[in-house]
Short mmCIF file of C-alpha atoms and ligand atoms in Angstrom, two decimals:
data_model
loop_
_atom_site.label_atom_id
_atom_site.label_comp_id
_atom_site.label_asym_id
_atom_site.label_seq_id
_atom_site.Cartn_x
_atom_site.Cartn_y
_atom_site.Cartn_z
CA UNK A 8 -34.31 54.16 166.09
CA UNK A 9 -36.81 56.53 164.45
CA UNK A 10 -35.35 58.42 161.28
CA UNK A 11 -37.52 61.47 161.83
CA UNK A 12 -36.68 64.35 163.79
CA UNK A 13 -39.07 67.46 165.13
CA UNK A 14 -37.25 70.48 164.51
CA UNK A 15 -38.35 74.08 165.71
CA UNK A 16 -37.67 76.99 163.62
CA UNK A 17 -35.26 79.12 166.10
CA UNK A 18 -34.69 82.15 164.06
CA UNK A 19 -35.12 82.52 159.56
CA UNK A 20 -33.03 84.75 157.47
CA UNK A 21 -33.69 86.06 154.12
CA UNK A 22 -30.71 85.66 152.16
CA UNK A 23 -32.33 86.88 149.15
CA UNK A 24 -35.84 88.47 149.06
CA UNK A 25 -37.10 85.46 147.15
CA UNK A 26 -35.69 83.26 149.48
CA UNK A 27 -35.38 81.81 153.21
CA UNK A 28 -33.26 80.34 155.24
CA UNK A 29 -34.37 78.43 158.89
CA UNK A 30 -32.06 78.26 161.58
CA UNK A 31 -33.38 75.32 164.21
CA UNK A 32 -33.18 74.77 167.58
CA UNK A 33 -31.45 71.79 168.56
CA UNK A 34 -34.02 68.59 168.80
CA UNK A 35 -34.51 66.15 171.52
CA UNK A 36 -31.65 63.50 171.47
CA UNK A 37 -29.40 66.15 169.43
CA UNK A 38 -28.94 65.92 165.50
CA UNK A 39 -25.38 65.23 164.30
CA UNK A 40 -24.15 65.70 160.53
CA UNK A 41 -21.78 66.39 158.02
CA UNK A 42 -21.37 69.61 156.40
CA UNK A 43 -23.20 69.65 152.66
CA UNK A 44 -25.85 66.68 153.90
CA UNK A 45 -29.75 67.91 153.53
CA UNK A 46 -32.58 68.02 155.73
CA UNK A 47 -36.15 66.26 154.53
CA UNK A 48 -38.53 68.38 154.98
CA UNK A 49 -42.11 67.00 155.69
CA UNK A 50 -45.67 69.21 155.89
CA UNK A 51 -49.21 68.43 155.04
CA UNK A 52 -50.10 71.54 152.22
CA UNK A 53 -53.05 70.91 150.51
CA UNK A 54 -54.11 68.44 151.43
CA UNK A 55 -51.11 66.12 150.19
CA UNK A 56 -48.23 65.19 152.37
CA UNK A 57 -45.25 66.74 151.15
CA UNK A 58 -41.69 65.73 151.27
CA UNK A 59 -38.41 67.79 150.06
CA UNK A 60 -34.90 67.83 150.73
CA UNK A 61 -33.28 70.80 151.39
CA UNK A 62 -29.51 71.44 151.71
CA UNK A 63 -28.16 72.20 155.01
CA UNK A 64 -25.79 75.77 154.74
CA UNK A 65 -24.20 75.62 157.71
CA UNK A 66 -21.12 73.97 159.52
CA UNK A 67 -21.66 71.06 161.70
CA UNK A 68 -19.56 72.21 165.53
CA UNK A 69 -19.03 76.10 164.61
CA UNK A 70 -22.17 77.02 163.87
CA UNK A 71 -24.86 76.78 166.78
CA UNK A 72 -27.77 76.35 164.72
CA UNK A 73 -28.38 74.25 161.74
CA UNK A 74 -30.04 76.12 158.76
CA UNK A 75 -31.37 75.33 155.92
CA UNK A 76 -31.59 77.39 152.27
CA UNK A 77 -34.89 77.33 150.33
CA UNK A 78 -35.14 79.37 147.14
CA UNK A 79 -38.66 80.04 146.11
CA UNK A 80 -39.80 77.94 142.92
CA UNK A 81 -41.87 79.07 140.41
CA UNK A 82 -45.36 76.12 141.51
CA UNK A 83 -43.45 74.68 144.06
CA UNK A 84 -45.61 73.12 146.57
CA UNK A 85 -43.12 72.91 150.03
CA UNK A 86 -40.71 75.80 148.58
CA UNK A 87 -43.59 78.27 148.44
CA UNK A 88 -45.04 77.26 151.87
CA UNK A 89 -42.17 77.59 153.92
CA UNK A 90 -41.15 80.89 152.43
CA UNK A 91 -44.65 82.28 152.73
CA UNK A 92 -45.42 80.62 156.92
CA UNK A 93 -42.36 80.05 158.29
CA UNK A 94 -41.48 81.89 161.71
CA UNK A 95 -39.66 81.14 164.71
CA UNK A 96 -41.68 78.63 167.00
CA UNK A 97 -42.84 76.98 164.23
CA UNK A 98 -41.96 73.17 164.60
CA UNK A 99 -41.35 71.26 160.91
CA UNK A 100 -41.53 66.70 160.77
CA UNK A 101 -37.84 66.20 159.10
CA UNK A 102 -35.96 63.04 158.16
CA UNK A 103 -32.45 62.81 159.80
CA UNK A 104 -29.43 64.70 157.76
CA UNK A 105 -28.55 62.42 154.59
CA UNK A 106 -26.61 62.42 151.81
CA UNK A 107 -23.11 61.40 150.53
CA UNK A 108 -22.50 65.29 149.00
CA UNK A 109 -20.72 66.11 152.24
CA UNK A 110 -16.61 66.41 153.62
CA UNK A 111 -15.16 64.97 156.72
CA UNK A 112 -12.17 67.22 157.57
CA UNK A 113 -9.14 66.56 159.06
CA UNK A 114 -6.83 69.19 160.95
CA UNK A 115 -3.44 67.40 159.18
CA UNK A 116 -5.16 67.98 155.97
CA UNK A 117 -3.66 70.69 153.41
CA UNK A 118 -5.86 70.55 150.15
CA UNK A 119 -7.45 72.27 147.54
CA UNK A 120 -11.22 72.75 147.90
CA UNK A 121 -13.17 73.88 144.73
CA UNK A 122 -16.66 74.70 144.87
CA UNK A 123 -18.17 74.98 141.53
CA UNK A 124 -22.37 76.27 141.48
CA UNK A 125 -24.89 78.49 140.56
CA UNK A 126 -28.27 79.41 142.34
CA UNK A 127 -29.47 77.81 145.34
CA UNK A 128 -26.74 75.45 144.84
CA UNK A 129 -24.80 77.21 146.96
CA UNK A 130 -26.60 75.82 150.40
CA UNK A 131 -24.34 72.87 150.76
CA UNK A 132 -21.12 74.36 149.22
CA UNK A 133 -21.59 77.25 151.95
CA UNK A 134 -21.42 74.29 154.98
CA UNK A 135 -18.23 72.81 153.38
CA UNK A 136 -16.11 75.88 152.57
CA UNK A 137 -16.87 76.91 156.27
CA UNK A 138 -16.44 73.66 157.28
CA UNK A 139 -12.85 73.57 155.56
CA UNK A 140 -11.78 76.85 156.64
CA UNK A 141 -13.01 76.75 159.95
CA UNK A 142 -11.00 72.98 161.07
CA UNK A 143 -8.39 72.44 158.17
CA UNK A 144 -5.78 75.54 158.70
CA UNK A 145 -3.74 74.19 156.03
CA UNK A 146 -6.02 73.57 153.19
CA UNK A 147 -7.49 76.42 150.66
CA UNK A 148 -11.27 77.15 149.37
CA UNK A 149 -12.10 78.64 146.13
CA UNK A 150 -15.48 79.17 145.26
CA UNK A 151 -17.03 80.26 141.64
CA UNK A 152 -20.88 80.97 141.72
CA UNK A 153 -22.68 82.00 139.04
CA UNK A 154 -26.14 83.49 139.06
CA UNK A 155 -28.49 85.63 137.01
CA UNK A 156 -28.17 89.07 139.35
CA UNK A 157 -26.53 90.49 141.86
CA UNK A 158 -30.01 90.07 143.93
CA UNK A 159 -29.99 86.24 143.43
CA UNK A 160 -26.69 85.67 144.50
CA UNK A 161 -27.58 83.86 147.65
CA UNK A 162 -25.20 84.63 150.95
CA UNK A 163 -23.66 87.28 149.67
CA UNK A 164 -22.72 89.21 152.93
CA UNK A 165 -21.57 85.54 154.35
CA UNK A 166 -19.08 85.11 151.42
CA UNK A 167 -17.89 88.59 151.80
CA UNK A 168 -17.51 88.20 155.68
CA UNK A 169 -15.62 84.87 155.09
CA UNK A 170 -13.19 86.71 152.29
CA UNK A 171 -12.42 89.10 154.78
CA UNK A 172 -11.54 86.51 157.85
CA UNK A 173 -9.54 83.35 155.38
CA UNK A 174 -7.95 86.31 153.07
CA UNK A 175 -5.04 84.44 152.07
CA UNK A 176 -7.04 80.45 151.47
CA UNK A 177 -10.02 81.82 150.25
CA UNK A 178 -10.79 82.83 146.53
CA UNK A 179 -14.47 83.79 145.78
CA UNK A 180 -15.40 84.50 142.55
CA UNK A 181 -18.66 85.63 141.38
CA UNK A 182 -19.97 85.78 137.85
CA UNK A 183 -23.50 87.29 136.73
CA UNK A 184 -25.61 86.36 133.73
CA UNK A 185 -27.48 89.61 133.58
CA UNK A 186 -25.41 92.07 136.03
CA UNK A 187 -26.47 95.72 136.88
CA UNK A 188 -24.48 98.57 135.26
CA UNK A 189 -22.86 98.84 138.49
CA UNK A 190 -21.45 94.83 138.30
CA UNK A 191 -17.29 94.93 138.40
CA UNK A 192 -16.96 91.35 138.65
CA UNK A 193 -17.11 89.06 135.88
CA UNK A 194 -20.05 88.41 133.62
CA UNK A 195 -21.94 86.28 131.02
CA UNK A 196 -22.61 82.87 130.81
CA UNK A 197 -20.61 79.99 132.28
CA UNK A 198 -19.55 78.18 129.34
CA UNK A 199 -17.50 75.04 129.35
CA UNK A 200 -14.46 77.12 127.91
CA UNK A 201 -15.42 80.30 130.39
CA UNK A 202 -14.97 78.06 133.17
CA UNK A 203 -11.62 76.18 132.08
CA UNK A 204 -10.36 79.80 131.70
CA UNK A 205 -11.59 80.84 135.59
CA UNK A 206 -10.36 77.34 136.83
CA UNK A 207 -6.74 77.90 135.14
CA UNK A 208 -6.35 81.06 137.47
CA UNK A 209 -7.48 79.67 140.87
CA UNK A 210 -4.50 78.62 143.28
CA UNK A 211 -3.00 75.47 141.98
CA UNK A 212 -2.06 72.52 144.66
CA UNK A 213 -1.72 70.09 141.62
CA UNK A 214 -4.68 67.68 140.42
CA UNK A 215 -4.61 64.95 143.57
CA UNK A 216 -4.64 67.50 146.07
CA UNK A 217 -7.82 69.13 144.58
CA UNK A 218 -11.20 68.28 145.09
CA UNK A 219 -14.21 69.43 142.64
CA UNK A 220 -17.68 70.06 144.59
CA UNK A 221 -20.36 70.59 142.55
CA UNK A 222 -24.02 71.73 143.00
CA UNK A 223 -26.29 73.94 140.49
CA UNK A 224 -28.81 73.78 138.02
CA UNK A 225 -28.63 71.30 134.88
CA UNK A 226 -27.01 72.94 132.62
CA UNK A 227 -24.54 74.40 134.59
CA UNK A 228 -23.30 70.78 135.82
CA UNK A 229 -23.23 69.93 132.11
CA UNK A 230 -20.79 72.83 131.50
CA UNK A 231 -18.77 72.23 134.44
CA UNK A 232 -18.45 68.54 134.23
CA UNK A 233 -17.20 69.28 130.30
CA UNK A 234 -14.93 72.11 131.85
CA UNK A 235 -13.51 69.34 134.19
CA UNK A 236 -13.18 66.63 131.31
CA UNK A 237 -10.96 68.96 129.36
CA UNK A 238 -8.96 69.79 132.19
CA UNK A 239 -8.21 66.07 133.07
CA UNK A 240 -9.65 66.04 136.42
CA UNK A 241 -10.51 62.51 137.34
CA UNK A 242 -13.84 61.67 138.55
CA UNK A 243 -12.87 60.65 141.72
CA UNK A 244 -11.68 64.43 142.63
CA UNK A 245 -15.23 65.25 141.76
CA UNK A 246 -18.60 64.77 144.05
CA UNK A 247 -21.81 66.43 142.66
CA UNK A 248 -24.94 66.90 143.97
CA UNK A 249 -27.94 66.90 141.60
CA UNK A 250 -31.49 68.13 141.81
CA UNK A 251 -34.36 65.33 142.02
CA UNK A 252 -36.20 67.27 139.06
CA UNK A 253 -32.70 67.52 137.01
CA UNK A 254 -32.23 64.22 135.85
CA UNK A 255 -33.12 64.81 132.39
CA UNK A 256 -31.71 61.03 131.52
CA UNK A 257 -31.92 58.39 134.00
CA UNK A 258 -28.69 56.48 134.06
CA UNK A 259 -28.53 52.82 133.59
CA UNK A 260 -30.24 50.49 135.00
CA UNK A 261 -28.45 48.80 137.63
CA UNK A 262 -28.63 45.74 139.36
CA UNK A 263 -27.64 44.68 143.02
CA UNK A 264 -27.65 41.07 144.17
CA UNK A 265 -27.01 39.09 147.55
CA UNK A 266 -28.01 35.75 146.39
CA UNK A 267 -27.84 33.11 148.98
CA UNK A 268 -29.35 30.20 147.01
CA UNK A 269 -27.45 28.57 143.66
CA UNK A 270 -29.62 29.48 140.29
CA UNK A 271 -32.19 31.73 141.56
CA UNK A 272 -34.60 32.06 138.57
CA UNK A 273 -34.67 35.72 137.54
CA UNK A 274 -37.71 37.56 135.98
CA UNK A 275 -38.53 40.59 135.48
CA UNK A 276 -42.26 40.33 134.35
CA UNK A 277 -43.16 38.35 137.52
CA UNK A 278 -44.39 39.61 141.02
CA UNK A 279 -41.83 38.59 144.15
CA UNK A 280 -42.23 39.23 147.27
CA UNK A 281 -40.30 41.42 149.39
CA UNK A 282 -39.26 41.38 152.79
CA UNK A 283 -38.51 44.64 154.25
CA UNK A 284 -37.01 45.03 158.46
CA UNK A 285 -37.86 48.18 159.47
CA UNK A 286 -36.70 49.49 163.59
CA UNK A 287 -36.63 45.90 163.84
CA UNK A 288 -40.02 44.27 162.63
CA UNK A 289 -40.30 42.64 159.56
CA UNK A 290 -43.08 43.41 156.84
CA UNK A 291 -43.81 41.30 153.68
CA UNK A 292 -45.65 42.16 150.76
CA UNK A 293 -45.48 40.95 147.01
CA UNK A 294 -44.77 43.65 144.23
CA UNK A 295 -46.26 43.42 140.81
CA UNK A 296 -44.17 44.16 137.48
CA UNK A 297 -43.70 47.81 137.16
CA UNK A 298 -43.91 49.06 140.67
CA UNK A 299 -41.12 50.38 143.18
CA UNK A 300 -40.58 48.62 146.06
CA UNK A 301 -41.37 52.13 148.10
CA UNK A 302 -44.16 52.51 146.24
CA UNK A 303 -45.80 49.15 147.33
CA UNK A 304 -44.71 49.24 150.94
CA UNK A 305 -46.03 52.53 151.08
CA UNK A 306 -49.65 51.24 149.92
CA UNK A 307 -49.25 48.84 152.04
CA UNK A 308 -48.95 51.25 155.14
CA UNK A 309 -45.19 50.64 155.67
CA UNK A 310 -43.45 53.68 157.29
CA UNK A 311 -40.48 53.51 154.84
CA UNK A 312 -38.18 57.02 154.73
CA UNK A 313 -38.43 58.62 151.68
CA UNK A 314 -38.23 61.69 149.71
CA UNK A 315 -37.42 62.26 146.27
CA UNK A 316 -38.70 59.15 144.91
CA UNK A 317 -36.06 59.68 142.18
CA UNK A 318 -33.00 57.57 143.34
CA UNK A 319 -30.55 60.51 143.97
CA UNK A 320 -31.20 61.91 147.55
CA UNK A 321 -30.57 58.38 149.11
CA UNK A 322 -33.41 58.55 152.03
CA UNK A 323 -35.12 55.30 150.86
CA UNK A 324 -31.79 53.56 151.31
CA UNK A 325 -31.93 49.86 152.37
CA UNK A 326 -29.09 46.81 152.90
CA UNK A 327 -29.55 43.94 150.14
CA UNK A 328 -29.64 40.81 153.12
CA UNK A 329 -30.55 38.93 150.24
CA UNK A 330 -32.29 38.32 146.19
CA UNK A 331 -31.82 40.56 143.44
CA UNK A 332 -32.88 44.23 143.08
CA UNK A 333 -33.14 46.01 139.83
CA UNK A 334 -32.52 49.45 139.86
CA UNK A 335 -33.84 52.45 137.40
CA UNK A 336 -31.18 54.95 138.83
CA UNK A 337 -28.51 54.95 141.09
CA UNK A 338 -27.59 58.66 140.98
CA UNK A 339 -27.36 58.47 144.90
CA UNK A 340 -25.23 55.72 145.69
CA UNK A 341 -21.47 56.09 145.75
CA UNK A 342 -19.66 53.18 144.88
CA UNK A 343 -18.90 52.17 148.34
CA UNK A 344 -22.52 51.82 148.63
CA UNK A 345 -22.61 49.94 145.32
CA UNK A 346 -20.03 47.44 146.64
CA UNK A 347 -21.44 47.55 150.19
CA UNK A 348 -25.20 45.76 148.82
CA UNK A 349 -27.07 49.06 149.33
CA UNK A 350 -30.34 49.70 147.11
CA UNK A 351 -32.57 52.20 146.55
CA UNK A 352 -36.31 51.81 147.52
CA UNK A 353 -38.19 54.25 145.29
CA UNK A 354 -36.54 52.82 141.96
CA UNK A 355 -35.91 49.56 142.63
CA UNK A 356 -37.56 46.52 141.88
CA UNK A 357 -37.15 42.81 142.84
CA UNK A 358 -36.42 40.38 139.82
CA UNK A 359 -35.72 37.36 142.23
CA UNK A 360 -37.60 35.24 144.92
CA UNK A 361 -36.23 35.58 148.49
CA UNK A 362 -35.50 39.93 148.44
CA UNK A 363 -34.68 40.89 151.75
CA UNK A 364 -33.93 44.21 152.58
CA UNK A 365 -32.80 46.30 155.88
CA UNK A 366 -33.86 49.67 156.25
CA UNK A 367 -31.81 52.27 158.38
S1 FES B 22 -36.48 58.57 147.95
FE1 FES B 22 -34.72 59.64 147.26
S2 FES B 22 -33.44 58.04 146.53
FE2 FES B 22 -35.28 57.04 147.02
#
């Protein structure tokens, strides 16, 4: 089954002036995901194929089209593109939706929802409060967004429009860095102790009946994940989704093994060969000391998914059949996925003789 998907542009949006968002038509054999999952995005510009993942916006059954957000970056190669061609007609090469930044909701369910971002951030927090509002009649969304000025505060008119429908289990609150005279919400930075004092005054449905979603630049995840630590919120009532070009520290390395044969010598200065099964076929190739196993396979002309290359969007994604992988970051992974065998491609590396690994 291929991962990639042809996607025609049915209609954009412009939901600030220095950004875009693309509505598409639905492709050939349908495309099903889960509200806060991104799109890959794949184009030839200059020369160079491209590949970035965007956030989907919208909600997976009640909207009709799937969209994606892209905010304009200041050199960015795809960003830049799409915002200056894109038009309805226009057909875009995508990976299938990914990502583990995403809800499943359930009608019985009567929770607390709590989107926390700044910027284009927003995109997948959008899909999930509409996706919570729209199918869980019991449960409650607050949102708190912060961004420099009231024109880069992204979906505006939807936020206002979804106020006015979920009045009494919605709570948006937006707060500006550098707001016009005219501003009479809040403003000034988001500061770890700004934020504990806007979290204290959102609905309260006690700590296990909250959830924490959280998507923005750097160092507004730094501020909100101290905000959260002071509160006491456990990290499993938190899920964040972090930009590729963000991850100032890589974590720890971490390894994953499947070893099927008693003592395998391990050694991470020596080349192994790797085994990769791909829709079915099998491809072997041996990677040196130092290289990713995407990077390798990719040299060697295998079609493996990818996209950041940075171990947090989860599109190089493979099952550990067997060996030992090390891994630079595991950002992406849940711990389900940790547990389940699953490594990452694009930073890992085989310290073991006999890796085997199943892709999609
Ligand atoms: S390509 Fe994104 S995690 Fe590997």
């Amino acid at each position: 089954m291929s991962s990639y998907l042809d996607l025609t542009i049915h209609a954009i949006e412009h939901p600030t002036p220095d950004s875009i968002c693309l509505f598409f038509e639905e492709p050939e054999g349908g495309m099903s995901y889960q509200a806060g999952q991104f799109l890959t995005l794949i184009a030839e510009i200059e020369g160079k194929s491209v590949r970035r993942s965007y956030s989907l916006c919208t909600a997976p059954g009640h909207d009709p089209f799937p969209a994606v957000g892209i905010k304009r970056v200041p050199g960015g190669l795809m960003s830049n593109y799409i915002n200056d061609t894109a038009q309805p007609g226009m057909t875009l090469r995508a990976m299938k939706p990914l990502g583990n930044f995403s809800v499943e909701p359930a009608q019985h369910n009567a929770r607390h929802v709590v989107l926390l971002g700044g910027g284009s951030g927003i995109t997948p927090l959008l899909g999930i409060g509409k996706t919570i509002l729209a199918e869980e009649r019991e449960s409650r969304v607050s949102l708190v967004y912060a961004n420099r000025n009231e024109a880069s505060i992204m979906f505006r008119s939807q936020w206002d429009e979804l106020q006015a429908q979920y009045e009494d289990r919605l709570t948006v609150v937006h707060v500006l860095d550098e707001p016009s005279a005219h501003w009479q919400g809040l403003s000034g930075r988001l500061t770890p102790d700004r934020l504990i004092e806007i979290i204290k005054q959102l609905p309260h449905l006690g700590v296990h009946n909250t959830e924490y979603y959280i998507c923005g630049p750097g160092g507004l995840m730094e501020a909100i994940s101290s905000a959260l630590d002071v509160l006491g919120i456990p990290g499993d009532r938190r899920k964040r989704e972090v930009f590729a070009n963000d991850l100032a520290n890589a974590s720890e390395t971490k390894t994953q093994e499947n070893i099927q044969t008693e003592d395998m010598a391990e050694d991470p200065n020596k080349a192994y060969d790797v085994t990769i099964i791909l829709d079915g076929e099998e491809h072997t190739f041996t990677v040196e000391p130092g290289y990713s196993i995407l990077e390798t396979g990719l040299d060697e002309g295998i079609d493996i998914p990818y996209s950041c290359q940075s171990g947090v969007c989860t599109a190089c994604r493979g099952k550990l059949l067997s060996g030992k992988v090390t891994m630079d970051e595991t950002e992406g992974l849940s711990d389900e996925e940790m547990e389940e065998g699953y490594v990452l491609n694009c930073v890992g590396h085989p310290v073991t003789e006999g890796v085997r690994i199943e892709i999609g």
